[in-house]
mmCIF file of C-alpha atoms in Angstrom:
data_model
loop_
_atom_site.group_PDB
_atom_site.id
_atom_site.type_symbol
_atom_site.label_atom_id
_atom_site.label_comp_id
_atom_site.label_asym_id
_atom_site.label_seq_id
_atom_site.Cartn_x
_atom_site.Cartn_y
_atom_site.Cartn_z
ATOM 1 C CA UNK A 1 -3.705 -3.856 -37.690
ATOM 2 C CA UNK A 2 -4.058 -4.006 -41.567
ATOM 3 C CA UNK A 3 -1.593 -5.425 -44.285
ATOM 4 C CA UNK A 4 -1.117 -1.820 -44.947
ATOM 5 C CA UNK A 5 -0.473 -0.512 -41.434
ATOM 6 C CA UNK A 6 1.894 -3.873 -41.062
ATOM 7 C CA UNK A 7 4.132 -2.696 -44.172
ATOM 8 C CA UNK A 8 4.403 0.525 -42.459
ATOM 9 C CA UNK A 9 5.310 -0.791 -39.079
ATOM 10 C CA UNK A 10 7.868 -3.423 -41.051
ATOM 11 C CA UNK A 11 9.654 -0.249 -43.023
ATOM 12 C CA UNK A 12 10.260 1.463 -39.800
ATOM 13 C CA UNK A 13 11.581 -2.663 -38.263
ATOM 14 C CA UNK A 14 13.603 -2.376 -41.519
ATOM 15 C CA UNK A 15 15.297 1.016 -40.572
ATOM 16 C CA UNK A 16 17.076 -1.113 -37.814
ATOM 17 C CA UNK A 17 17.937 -4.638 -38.833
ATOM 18 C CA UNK A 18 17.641 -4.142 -42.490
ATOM 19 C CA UNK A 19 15.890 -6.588 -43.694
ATOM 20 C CA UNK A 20 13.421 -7.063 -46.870
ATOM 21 C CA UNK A 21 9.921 -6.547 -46.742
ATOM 22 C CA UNK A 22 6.830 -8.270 -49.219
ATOM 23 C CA UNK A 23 3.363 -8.679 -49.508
ATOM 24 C CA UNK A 24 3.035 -12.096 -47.353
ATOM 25 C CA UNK A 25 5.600 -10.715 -44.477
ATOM 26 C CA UNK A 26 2.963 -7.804 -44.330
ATOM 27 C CA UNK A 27 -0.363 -10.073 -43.895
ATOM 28 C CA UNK A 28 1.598 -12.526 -41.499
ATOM 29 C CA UNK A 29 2.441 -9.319 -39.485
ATOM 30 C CA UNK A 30 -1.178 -8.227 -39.725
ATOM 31 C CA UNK A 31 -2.607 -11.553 -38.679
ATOM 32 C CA UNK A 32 0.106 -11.561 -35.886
ATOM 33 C CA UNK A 33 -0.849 -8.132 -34.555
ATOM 34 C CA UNK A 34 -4.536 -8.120 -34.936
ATOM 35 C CA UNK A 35 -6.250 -5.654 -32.724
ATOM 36 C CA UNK A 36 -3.207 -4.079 -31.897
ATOM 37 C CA UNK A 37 -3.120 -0.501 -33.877
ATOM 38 C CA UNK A 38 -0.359 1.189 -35.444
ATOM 39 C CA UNK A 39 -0.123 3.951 -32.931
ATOM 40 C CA UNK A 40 2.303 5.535 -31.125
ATOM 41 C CA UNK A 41 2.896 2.957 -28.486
ATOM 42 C CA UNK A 42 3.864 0.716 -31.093
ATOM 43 C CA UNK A 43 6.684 2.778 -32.829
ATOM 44 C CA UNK A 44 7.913 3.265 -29.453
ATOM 45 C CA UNK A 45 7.988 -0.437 -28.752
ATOM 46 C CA UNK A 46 9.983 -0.957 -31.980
ATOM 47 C CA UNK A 47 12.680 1.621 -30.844
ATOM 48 C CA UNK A 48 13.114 0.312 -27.453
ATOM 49 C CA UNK A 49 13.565 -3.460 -28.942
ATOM 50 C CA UNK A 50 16.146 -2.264 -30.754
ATOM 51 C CA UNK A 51 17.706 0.482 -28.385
ATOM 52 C CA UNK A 52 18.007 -2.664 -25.926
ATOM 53 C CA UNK A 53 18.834 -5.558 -28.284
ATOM 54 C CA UNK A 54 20.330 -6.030 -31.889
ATOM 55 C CA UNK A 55 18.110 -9.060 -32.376
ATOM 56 C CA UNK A 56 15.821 -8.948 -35.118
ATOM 57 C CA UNK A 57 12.087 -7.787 -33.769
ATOM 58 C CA UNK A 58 9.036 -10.243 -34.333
ATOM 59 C CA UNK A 59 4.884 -9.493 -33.972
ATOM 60 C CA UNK A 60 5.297 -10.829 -30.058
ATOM 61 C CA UNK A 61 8.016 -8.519 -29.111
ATOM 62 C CA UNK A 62 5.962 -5.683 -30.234
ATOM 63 C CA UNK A 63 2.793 -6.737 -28.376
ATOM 64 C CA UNK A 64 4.825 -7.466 -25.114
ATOM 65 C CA UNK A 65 6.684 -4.136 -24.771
ATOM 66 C CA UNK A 66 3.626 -2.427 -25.985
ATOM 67 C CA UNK A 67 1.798 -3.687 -23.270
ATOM 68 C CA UNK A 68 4.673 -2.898 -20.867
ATOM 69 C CA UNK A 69 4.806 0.694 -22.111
ATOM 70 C CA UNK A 70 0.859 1.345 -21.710
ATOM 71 C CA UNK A 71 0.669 -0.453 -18.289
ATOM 72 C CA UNK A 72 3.952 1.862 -17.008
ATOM 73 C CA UNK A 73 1.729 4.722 -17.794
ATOM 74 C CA UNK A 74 -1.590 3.041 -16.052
ATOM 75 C CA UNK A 75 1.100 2.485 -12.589
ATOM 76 C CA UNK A 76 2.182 6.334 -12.539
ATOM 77 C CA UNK A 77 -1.141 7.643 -13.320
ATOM 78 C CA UNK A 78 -2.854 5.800 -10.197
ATOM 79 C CA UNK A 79 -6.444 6.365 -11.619
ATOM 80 C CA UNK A 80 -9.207 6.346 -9.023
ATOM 81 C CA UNK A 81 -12.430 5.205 -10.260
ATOM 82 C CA UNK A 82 -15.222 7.706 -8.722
ATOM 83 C CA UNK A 83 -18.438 6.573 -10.437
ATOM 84 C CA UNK A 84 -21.590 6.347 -9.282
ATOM 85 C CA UNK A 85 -21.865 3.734 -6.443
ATOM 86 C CA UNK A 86 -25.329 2.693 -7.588
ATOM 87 C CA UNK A 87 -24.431 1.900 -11.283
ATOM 88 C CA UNK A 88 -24.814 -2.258 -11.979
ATOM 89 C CA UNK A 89 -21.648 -4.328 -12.584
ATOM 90 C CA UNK A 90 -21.805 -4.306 -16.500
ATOM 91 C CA UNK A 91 -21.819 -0.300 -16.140
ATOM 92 C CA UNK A 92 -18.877 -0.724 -13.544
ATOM 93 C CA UNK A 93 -16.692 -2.678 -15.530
ATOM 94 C CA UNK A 94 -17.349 -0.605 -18.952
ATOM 95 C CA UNK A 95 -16.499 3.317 -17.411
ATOM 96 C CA UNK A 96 -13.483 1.265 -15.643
ATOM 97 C CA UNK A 97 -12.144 0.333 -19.079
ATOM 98 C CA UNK A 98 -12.844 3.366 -20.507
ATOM 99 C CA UNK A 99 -10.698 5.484 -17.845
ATOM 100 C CA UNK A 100 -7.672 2.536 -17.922
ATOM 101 C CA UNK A 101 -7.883 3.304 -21.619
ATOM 102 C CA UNK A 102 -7.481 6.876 -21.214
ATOM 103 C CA UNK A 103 -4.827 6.487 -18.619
ATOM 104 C CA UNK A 104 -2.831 3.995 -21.095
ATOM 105 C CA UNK A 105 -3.113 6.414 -23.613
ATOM 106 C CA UNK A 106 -1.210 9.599 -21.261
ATOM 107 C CA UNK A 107 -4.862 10.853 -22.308
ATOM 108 C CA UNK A 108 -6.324 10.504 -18.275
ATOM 109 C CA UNK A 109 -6.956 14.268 -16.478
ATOM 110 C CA UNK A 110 -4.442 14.954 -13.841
ATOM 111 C CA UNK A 111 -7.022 15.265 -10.540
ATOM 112 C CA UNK A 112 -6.622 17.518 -7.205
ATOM 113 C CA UNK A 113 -7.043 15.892 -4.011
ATOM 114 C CA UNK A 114 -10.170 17.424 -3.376
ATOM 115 C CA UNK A 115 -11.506 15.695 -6.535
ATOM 116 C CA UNK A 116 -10.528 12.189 -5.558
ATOM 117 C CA UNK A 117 -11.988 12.927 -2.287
ATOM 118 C CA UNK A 118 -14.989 15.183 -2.830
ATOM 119 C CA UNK A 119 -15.075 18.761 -2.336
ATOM 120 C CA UNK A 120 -16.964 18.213 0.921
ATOM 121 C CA UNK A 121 -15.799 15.903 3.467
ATOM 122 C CA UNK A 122 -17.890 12.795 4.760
ATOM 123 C CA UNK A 123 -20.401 13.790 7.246
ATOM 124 C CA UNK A 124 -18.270 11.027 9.389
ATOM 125 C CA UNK A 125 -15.342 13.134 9.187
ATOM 126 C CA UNK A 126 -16.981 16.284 10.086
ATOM 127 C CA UNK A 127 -18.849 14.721 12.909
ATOM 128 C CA UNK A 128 -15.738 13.821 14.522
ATOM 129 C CA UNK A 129 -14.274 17.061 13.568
ATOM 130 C CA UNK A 130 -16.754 18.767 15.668
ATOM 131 C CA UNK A 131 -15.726 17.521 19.033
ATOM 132 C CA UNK A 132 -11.966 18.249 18.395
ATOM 133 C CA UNK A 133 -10.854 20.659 21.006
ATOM 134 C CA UNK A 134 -13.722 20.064 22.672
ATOM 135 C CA UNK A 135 -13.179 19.866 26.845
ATOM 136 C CA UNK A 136 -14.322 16.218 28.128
ATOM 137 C CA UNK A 137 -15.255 15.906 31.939
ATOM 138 C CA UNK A 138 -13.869 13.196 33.746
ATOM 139 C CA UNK A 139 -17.422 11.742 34.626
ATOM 140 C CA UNK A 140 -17.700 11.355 30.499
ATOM 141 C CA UNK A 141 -14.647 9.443 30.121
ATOM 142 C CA UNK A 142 -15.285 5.893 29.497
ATOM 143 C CA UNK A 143 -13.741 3.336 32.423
ATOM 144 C CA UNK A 144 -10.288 1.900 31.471
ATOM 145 C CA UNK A 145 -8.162 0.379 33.616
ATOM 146 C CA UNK A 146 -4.968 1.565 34.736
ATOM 147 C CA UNK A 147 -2.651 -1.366 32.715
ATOM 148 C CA UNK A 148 -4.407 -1.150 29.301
ATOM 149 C CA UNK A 149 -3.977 2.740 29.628
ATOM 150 C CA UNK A 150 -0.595 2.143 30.109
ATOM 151 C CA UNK A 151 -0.399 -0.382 27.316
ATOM 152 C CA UNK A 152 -1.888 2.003 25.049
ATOM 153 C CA UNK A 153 0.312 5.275 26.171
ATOM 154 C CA UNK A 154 3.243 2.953 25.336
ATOM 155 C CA UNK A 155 1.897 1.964 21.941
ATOM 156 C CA UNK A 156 2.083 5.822 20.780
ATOM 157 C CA UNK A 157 -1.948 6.128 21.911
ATOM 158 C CA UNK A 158 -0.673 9.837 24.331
ATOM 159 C CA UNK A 159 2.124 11.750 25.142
ATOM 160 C CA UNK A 160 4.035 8.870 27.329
ATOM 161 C CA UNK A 161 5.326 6.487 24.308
ATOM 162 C CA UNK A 162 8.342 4.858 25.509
ATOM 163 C CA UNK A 163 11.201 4.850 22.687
ATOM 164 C CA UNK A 164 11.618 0.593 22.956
ATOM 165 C CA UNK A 165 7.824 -0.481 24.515
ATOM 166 C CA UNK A 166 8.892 -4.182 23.458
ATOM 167 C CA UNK A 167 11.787 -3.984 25.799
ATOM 168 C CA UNK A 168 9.208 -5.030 28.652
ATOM 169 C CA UNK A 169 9.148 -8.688 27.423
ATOM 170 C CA UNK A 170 12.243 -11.346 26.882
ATOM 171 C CA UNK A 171 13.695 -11.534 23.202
ATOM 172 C CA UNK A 172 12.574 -15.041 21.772
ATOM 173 C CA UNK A 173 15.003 -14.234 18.629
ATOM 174 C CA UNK A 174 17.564 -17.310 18.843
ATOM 175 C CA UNK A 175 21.095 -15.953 18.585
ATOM 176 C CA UNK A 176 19.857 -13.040 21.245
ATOM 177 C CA UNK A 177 17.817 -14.357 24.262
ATOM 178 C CA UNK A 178 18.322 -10.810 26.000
ATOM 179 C CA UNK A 179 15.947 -10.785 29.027
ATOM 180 C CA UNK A 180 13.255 -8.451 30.348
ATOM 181 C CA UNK A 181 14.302 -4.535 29.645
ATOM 182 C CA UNK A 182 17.541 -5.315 28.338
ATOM 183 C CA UNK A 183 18.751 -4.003 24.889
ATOM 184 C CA UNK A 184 18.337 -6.687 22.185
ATOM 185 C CA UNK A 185 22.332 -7.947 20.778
ATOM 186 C CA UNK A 186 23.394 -9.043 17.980
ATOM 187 C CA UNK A 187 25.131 -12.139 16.836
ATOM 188 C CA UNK A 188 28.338 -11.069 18.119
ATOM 189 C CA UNK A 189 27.304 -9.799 21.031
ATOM 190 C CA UNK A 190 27.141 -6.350 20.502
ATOM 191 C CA UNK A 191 23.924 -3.998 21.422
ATOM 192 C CA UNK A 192 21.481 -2.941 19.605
ATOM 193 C CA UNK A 193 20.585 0.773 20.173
ATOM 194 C CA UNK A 194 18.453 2.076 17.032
ATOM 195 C CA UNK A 195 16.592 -0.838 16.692
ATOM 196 C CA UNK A 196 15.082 -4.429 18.599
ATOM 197 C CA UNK A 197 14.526 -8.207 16.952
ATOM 198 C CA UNK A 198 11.584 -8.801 14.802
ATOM 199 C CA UNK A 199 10.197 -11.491 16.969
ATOM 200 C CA UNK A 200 10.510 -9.534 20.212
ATOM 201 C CA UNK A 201 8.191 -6.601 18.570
ATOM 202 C CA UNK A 202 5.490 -9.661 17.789
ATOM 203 C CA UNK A 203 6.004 -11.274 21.422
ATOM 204 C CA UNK A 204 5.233 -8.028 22.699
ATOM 205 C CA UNK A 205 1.881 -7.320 20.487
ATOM 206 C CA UNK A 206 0.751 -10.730 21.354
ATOM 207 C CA UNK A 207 1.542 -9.618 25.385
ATOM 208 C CA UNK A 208 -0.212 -6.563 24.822
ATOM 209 C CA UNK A 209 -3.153 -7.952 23.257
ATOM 210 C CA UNK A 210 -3.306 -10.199 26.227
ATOM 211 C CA UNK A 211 -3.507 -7.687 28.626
ATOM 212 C CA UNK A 212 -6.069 -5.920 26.421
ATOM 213 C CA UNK A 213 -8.407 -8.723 26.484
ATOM 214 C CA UNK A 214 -8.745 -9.390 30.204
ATOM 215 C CA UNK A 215 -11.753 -7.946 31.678
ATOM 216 C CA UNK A 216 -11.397 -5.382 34.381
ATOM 217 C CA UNK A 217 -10.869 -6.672 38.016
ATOM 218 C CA UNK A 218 -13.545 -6.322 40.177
ATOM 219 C CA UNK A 219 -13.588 -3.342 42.806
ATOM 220 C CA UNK A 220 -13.318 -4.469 46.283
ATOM 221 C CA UNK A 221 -16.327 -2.487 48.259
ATOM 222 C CA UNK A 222 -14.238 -0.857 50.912
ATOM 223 C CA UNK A 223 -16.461 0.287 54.344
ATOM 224 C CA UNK A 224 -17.165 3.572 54.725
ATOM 225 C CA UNK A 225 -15.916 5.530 58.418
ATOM 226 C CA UNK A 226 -17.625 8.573 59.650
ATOM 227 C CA UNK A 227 -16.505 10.331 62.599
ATOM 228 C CA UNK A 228 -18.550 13.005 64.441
ATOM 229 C CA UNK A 229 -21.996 10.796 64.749
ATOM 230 C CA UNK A 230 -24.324 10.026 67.445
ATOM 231 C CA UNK A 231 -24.151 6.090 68.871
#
């Protein structure tokens, strides 16, 4: 900011708290302000000062709602950097700043979903698409046993999800202690019904990831009868 741009910005100060403006109040301003230009954001930042507060403006009021007003716009612009992946760091950092800028400025162009994630999808994704629908013979399913399939059902993994899956273990939660697949209570004895204790949920994450980690029992071999043969 110049002495000349800081006499401006101090006339417009002056329209609020009245007060007198000279050559050294100008190139203390300047000093105080340098590399912030007289813009936009910064007329805005003296009217909010002063919409919010009769006391008199100074150089680090301006910079600090300033900065508040450009970083507001960053936040509800949500810029997504999509530059090349195989540019160095230096180049990284530099188109970064540039499109920050832009956003901070209310300059940034407003993108579709299907530019922030390409027009064509990941060959992942369509990989993956290809088998939806797609009919799966039992002999193709991998082996799981029967109590991690269960575990998983009840976590919301199928079409058997039980409403309260953490009722299966004891409440640890202090003031409740409810036992095994009884409703969790509250502190003066009354039931919960839309909702169970924090630590009950985590009890019953660490049970299920216990379960999950045990290997498979082994298969008893069972002896095979025939009837009909020759002793």
């Amino acid at each position: 900011m110049t002495p000349a741009d800081a006499a401006e910005l101090l006339t417009l100060c002056a329209a609020f708290d009245r007060r007198t403006i000279g050559e050294t109040d100008a190139r203390a301003w300047a000093a105080a302000l340098n590399g912030v230009p007289l813009d936009a954001d910064t007329r805005e930042a003296v009217a909010r000062h002063y919409a919010e507060t009769e006391q008199w403006i100074t150089p680090a009021h301006v910079r600090r709602i300033r900065t508040r007003i450009r970083e507001d716009r960053i936040g509800a612009a949500h810029p997504v950097y999509d530059g090349n992946p195989n540019e160095t760091g230096a180049q990284f950092a530099e188109h970064r700043r540039i499109q920050l800028a832009a956003a901070a400025d209310g300059t940034l162009p407003a993108r579709t979903i299907t530019q922030a994630i390409g027009a064509e999808p990941p060959h992942e994704v369509l990989a993956l698409a290809a088998g939806v629908g797609r009919t799966v013979d039992e002999d193709e399913r991998p082996y799981m046993p029967n109590a991690v399939a269960k575990q998983l059902a009840e976590q919301g993994y199928g079409a058997r999800r039980r409403a309260f899956p953490e009722l299966e273990v004891d409440c640890p939660h202090e003031t409740c202690r409810a036992r095994r697949n009884s409703r969790c209570k509250a502190p003066s004895g009354r039931e919960l019904r839309d909702h169970t204790h924090d630590k009950r949920q985590r009890a019953y994450t660490e049970h299920v990831s216990r379960v999950m980690c045990q290997p498979p029992a082994p298969r008893t071999a069972r002896a095979r009868h025939t009837t009909g043969g020759r002793r």
